[in-house]
XYZ file of N, CA and C in Angstrom:
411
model
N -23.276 -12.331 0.349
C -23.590 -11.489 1.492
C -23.482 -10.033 1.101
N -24.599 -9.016 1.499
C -24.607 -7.551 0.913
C -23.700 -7.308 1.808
N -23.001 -7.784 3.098
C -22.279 -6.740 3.598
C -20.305 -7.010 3.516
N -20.728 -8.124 2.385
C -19.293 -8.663 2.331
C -18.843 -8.312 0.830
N -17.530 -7.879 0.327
C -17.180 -7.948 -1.018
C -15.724 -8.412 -1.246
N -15.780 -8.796 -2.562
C -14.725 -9.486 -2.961
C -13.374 -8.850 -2.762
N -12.239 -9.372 -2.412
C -11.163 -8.369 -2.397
C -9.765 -8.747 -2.681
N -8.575 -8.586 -3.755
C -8.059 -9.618 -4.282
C -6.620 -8.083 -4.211
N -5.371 -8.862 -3.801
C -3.959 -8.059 -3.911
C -3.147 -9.056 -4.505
N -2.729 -8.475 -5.655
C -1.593 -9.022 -6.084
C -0.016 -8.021 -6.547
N 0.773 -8.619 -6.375
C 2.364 -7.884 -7.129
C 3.092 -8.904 -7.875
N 3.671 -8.484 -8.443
C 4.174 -8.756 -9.347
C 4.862 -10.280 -9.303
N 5.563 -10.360 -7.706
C 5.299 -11.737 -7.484
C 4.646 -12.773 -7.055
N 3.280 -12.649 -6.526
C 2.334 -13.510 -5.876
C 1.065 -12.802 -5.794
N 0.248 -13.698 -5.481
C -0.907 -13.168 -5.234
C -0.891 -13.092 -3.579
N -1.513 -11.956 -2.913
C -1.325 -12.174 -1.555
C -2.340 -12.536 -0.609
N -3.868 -12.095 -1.243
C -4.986 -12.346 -0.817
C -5.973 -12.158 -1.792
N -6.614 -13.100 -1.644
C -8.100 -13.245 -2.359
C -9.344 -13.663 -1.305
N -10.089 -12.829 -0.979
C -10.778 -13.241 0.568
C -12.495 -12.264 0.336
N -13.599 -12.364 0.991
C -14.142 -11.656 1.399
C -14.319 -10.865 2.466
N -14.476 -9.672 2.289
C -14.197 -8.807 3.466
C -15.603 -7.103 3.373
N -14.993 -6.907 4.662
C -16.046 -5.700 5.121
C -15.756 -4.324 4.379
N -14.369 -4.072 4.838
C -14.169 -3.115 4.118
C -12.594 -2.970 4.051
N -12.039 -2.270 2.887
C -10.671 -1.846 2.393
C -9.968 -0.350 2.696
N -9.330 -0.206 3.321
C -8.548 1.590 3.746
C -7.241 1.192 3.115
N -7.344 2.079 1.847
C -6.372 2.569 0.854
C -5.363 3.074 0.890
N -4.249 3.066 1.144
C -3.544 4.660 0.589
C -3.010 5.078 -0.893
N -4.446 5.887 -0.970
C -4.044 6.557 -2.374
C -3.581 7.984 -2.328
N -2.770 8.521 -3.299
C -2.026 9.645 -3.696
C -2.913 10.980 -3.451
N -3.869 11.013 -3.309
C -4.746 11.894 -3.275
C -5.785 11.785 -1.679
N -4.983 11.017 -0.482
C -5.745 10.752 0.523
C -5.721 9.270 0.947
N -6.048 9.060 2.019
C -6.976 7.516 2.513
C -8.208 6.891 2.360
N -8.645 6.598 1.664
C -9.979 6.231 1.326
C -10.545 4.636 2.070
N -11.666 4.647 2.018
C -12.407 3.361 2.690
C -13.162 3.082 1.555
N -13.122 1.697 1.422
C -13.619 1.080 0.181
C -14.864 0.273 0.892
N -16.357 0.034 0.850
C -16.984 -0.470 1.405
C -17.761 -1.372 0.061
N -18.561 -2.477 0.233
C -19.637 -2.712 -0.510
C -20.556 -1.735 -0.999
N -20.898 -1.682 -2.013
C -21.362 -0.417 -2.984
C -21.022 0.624 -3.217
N -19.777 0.963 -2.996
C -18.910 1.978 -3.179
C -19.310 2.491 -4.671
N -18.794 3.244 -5.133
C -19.302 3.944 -6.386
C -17.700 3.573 -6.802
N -17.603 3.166 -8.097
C -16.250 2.536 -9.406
C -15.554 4.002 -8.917
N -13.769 3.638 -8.682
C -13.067 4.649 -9.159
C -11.962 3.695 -8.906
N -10.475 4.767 -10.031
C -9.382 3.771 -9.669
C -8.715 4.694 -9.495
N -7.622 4.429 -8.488
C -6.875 5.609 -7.904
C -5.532 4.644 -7.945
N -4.273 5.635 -7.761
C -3.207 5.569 -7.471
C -2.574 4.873 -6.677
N -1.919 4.523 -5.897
C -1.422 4.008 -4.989
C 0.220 5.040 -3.945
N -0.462 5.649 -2.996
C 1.187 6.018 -2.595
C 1.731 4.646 -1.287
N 2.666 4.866 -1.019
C 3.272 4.231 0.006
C 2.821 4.608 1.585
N 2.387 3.227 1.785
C 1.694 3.442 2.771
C 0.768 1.716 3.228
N -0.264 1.877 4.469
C -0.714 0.423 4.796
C -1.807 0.281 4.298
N -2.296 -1.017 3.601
C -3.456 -1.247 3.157
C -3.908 -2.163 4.389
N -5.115 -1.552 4.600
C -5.594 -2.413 5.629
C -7.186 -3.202 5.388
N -7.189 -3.982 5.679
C -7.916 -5.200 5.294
C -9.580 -5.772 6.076
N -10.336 -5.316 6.652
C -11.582 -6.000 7.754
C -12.006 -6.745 7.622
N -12.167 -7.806 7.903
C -13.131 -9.217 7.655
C -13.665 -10.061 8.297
N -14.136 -11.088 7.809
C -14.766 -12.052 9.383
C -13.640 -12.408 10.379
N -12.266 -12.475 9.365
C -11.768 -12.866 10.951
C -10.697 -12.093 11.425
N -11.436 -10.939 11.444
C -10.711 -9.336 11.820
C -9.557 -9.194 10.886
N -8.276 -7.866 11.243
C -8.483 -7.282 10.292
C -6.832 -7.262 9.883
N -6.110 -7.201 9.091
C -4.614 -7.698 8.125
C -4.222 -6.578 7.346
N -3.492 -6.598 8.050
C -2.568 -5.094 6.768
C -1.665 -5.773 6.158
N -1.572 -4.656 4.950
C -0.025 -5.145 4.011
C 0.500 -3.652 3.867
N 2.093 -4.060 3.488
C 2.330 -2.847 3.238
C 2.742 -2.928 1.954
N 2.422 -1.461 0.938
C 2.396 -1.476 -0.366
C 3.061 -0.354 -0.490
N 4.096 -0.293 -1.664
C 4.800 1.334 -1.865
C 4.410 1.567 -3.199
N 3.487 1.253 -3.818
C 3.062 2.032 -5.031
C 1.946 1.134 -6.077
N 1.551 1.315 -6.987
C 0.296 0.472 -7.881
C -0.756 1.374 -7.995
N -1.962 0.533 -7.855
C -3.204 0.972 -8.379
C -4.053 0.113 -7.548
N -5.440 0.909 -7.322
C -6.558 -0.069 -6.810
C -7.776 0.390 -7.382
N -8.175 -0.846 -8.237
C -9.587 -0.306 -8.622
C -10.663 -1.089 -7.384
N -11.859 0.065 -7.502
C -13.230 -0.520 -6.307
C -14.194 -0.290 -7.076
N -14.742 -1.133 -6.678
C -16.527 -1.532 -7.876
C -17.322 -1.707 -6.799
N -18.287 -1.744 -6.890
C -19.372 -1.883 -5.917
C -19.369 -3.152 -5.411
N -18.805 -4.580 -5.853
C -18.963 -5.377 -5.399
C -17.503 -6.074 -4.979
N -16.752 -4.921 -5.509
C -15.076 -5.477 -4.842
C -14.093 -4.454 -4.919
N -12.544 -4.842 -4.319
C -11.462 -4.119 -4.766
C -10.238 -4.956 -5.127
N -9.895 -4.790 -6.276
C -8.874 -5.304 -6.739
C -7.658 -4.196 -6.739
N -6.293 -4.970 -6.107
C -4.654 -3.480 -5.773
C -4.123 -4.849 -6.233
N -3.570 -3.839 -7.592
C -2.065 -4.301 -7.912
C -0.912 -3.302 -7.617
N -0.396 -4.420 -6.956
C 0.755 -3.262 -6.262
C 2.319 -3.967 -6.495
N 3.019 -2.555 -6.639
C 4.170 -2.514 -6.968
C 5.205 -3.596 -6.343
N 4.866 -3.289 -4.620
C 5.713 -4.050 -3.528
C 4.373 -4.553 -2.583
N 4.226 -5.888 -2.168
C 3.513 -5.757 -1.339
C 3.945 -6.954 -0.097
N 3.710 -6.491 1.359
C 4.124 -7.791 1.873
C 2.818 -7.249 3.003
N 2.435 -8.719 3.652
C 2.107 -8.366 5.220
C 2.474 -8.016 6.224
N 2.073 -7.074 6.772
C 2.738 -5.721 7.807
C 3.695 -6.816 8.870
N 3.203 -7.840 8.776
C 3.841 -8.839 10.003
C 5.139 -9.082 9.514
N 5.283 -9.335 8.358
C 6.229 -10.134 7.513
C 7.881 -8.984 7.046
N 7.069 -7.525 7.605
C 8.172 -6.453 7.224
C 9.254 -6.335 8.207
N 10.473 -6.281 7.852
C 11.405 -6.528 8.722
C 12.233 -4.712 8.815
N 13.067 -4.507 9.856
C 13.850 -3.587 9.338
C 14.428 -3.190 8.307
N 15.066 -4.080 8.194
C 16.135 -4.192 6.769
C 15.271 -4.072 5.448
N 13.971 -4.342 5.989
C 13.249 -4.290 4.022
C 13.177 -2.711 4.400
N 12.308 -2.085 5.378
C 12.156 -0.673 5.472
C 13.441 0.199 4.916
N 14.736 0.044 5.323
C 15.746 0.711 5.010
C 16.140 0.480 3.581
N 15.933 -0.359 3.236
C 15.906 -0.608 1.888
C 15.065 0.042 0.885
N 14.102 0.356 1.638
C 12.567 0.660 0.771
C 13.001 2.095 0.809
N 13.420 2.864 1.762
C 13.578 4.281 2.207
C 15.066 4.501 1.314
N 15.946 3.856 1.572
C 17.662 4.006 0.636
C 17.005 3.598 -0.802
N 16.065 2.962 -1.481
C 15.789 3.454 -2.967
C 15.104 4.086 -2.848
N 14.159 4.883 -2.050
C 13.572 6.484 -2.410
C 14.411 7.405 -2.516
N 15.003 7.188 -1.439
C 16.579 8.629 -1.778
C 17.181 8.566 -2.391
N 17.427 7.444 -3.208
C 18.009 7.880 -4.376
C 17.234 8.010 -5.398
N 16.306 7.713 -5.752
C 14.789 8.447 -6.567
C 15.208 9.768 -6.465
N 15.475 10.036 -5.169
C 15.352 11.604 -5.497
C 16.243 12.159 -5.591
N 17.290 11.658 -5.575
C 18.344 12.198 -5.643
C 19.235 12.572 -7.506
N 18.086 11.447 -7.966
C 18.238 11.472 -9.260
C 17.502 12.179 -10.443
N 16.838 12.554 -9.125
C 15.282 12.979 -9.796
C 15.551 14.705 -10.713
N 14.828 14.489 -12.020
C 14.964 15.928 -12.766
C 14.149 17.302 -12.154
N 14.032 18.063 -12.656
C 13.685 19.437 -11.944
C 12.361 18.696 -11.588
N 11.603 18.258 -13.209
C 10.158 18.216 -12.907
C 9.199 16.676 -11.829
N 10.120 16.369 -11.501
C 9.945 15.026 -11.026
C 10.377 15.034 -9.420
N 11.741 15.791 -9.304
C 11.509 16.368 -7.654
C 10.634 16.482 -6.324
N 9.737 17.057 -6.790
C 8.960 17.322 -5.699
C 8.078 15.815 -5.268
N 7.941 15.085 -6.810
C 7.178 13.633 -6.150
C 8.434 12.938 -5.961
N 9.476 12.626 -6.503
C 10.028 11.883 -5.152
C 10.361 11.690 -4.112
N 10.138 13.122 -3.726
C 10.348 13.858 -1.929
C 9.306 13.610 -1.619
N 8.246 13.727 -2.033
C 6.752 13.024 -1.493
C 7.249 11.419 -1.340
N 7.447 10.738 -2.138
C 7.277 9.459 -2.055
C 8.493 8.979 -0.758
N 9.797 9.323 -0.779
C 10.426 8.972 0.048
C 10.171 9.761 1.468
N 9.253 10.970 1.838
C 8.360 11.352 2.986
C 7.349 10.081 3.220
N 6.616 9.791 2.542
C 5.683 8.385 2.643
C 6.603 7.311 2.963
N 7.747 7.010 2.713
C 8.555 5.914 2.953
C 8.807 5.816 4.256
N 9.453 6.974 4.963
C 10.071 7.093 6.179
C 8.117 6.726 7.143
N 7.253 7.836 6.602
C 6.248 7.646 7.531
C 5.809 6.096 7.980
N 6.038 5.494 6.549
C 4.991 3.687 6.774
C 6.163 3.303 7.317
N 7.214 3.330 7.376
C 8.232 2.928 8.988
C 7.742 2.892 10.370
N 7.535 4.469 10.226
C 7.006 4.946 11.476
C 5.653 4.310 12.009
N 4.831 4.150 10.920
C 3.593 3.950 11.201
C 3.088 1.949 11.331
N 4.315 1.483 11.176
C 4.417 -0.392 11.414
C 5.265 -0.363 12.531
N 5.823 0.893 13.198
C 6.996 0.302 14.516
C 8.209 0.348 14.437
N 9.076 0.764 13.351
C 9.854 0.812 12.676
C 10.611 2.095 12.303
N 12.075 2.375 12.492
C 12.449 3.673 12.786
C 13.361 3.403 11.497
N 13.074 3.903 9.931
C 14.213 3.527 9.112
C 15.173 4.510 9.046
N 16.507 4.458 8.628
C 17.618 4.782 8.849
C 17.839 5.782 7.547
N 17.948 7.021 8.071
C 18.122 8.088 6.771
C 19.438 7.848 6.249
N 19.744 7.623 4.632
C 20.957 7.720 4.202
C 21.877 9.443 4.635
Protein backbone atom coordinates (compact mmCIF):
# COMPACT_ATOMS: atom_id res chain seq x y z
CA UNK A 1 0.00 0.00 0.00
CA UNK A 2 1.59 3.61 -1.14
CA UNK A 3 0.00 5.04 1.82
CA UNK A 4 1.26 2.55 4.36
CA UNK A 5 5.07 1.96 5.51
CA UNK A 6 6.93 -0.33 7.37
CA UNK A 7 7.68 0.59 10.95
CA UNK A 8 9.75 -1.47 13.44
CA UNK A 9 10.96 -0.24 17.50
CA UNK A 10 13.21 -2.06 19.20
CA UNK A 11 15.53 -1.67 22.74
CA UNK A 12 17.70 -3.37 23.90
CA UNK A 13 15.29 -5.68 25.48
CA UNK A 14 12.50 -6.57 23.04
CA UNK A 15 11.22 -5.75 20.09
CA UNK A 16 8.10 -3.59 20.66
CA UNK A 17 6.46 -3.19 17.33
CA UNK A 18 6.78 -4.26 13.92
CA UNK A 19 3.46 -3.08 12.11
CA UNK A 20 2.39 -1.02 9.08
CA UNK A 21 1.45 2.34 9.58
CA UNK A 22 0.52 5.96 8.23
CA UNK A 23 2.77 7.91 9.78
CA UNK A 24 5.63 8.24 12.69
CA UNK A 25 6.08 11.73 15.10
CA UNK A 26 9.58 11.52 16.43
CA UNK A 27 11.23 13.16 19.08
CA UNK A 28 14.43 14.04 17.82
CA UNK A 29 17.17 16.34 19.41
CA UNK A 30 16.86 18.84 16.90
CA UNK A 31 12.77 19.08 16.94
CA UNK A 32 9.58 16.77 16.28
CA UNK A 33 9.47 15.45 13.07
CA UNK A 34 6.67 13.40 11.10
CA UNK A 35 7.88 10.54 9.26
CA UNK A 36 5.41 9.77 6.34
CA UNK A 37 5.74 7.28 3.28
CA UNK A 38 8.32 8.80 0.96
CA UNK A 39 9.91 10.77 3.27
CA UNK A 40 13.39 11.63 2.04
CA UNK A 41 16.43 9.06 4.18
CA UNK A 42 17.70 10.85 7.32
CA UNK A 43 18.79 9.53 10.74
CA UNK A 44 18.43 11.61 13.62
CA UNK A 45 18.94 11.39 17.27
CA UNK A 46 16.61 10.56 19.65
CA UNK A 47 15.76 13.00 22.80
CA UNK A 48 13.32 11.97 25.50
CA UNK A 49 10.15 12.25 24.71
CA UNK A 50 6.70 10.27 22.93
CA UNK A 51 6.94 8.41 19.85
CA UNK A 52 3.77 8.30 18.45
CA UNK A 53 2.56 5.77 16.12
CA UNK A 54 -0.86 6.13 13.24
CA UNK A 55 -2.23 3.20 11.72
CA UNK A 56 -5.15 1.23 10.60
CA UNK A 57 -6.10 0.71 13.91
CA UNK A 58 -5.45 4.22 15.16
CA UNK A 59 -2.82 5.47 16.90
CA UNK A 60 -0.02 4.04 20.05
CA UNK A 61 2.60 5.87 21.67
CA UNK A 62 5.72 4.71 23.39
CA UNK A 63 7.78 6.42 25.45
CA UNK A 64 11.53 6.54 24.56
CA UNK A 65 14.43 8.50 26.48
CA UNK A 66 17.11 8.29 23.97
CA UNK A 67 18.48 6.14 20.54
CA UNK A 68 18.23 6.76 17.04
CA UNK A 69 15.62 6.58 14.22
CA UNK A 70 16.43 6.04 10.82
CA UNK A 71 13.34 6.91 7.92
CA UNK A 72 13.61 5.74 4.32
CA UNK A 73 11.00 6.29 2.10
CA UNK A 74 9.46 3.13 2.63
CA UNK A 75 9.89 2.87 6.53
CA UNK A 76 11.18 3.86 10.03
CA UNK A 77 13.23 1.88 12.01
CA UNK A 78 14.01 3.54 16.33
CA UNK A 79 16.33 1.84 18.26
CA UNK A 80 15.88 3.11 21.42
CA UNK A 81 17.63 3.28 24.52
CA UNK A 82 14.37 2.81 26.92
CA UNK A 83 11.26 2.10 25.38
CA UNK A 84 7.82 1.16 26.82
CA UNK A 85 4.08 1.88 25.76
CA UNK A 86 2.77 5.15 27.06
CA UNK A 87 0.01 2.82 28.70
CA UNK A 88 2.43 0.59 30.35
CA UNK A 89 4.41 3.79 32.14
CA UNK A 90 3.83 3.92 35.66
CA UNK A 91 4.87 6.67 38.18
CA UNK A 92 7.57 5.07 39.70
CA UNK A 93 9.31 4.35 36.19
CA UNK A 94 8.93 8.32 35.52
CA UNK A 95 10.71 9.16 38.86
CA UNK A 96 13.15 6.90 38.19
CA UNK A 97 13.75 8.03 34.67
CA UNK A 98 13.91 11.81 36.02
CA UNK A 99 16.27 10.69 39.54
CA UNK A 100 18.89 9.17 36.78
CA UNK A 101 18.84 12.40 34.79
CA UNK A 102 19.73 14.36 37.86
CA UNK A 103 22.20 12.69 38.55
CA UNK A 104 23.58 12.80 34.86
CA UNK A 105 23.80 16.07 35.69
CA UNK A 106 24.88 16.32 38.54
CA UNK A 107 27.90 14.48 37.47
CA UNK A 108 28.15 15.99 34.48
CA UNK A 109 31.75 17.84 33.39
CA UNK A 110 31.86 21.53 32.37
CA UNK A 111 31.45 20.38 28.72
CA UNK A 112 28.62 18.00 29.01
CA UNK A 113 26.39 20.21 31.41
CA UNK A 114 24.30 21.96 29.47
CA UNK A 115 23.03 18.50 27.63
CA UNK A 116 22.25 16.92 30.65
CA UNK A 117 20.06 19.79 31.81
CA UNK A 118 18.49 19.46 28.46
CA UNK A 119 17.94 15.88 28.82
CA UNK A 120 16.65 15.82 32.41
CA UNK A 121 14.26 19.19 31.20
CA UNK A 122 12.91 16.52 28.52
CA UNK A 123 12.52 14.04 31.38
CA UNK A 124 10.36 16.05 33.69
CA UNK A 125 8.36 17.35 30.37
CA UNK A 126 7.41 13.48 28.95
CA UNK A 127 5.96 13.20 32.67
CA UNK A 128 4.07 16.01 32.14
CA UNK A 129 3.13 15.28 28.78
CA UNK A 130 1.69 11.18 29.63
CA UNK A 131 -0.25 12.61 32.94
CA UNK A 132 2.31 12.25 35.21
CA UNK A 133 3.81 14.75 37.74
CA UNK A 134 7.54 13.27 38.47
CA UNK A 135 9.05 14.07 41.68
CA UNK A 136 12.17 16.47 41.61
CA UNK A 137 15.09 15.05 43.67
Amino acid sequence: MADMMQFDLVSPERRLASLQVREVRIPGVDGELTAMPGHAPLITTLRPGVLAVAGAEGETDYVVTGGFAEVTATGVSVLAEVAHPTKNVTQAMIDDMVAEAHRLHKEAGPDLVDAAAKTLADMVALGGRIGLEPKLP
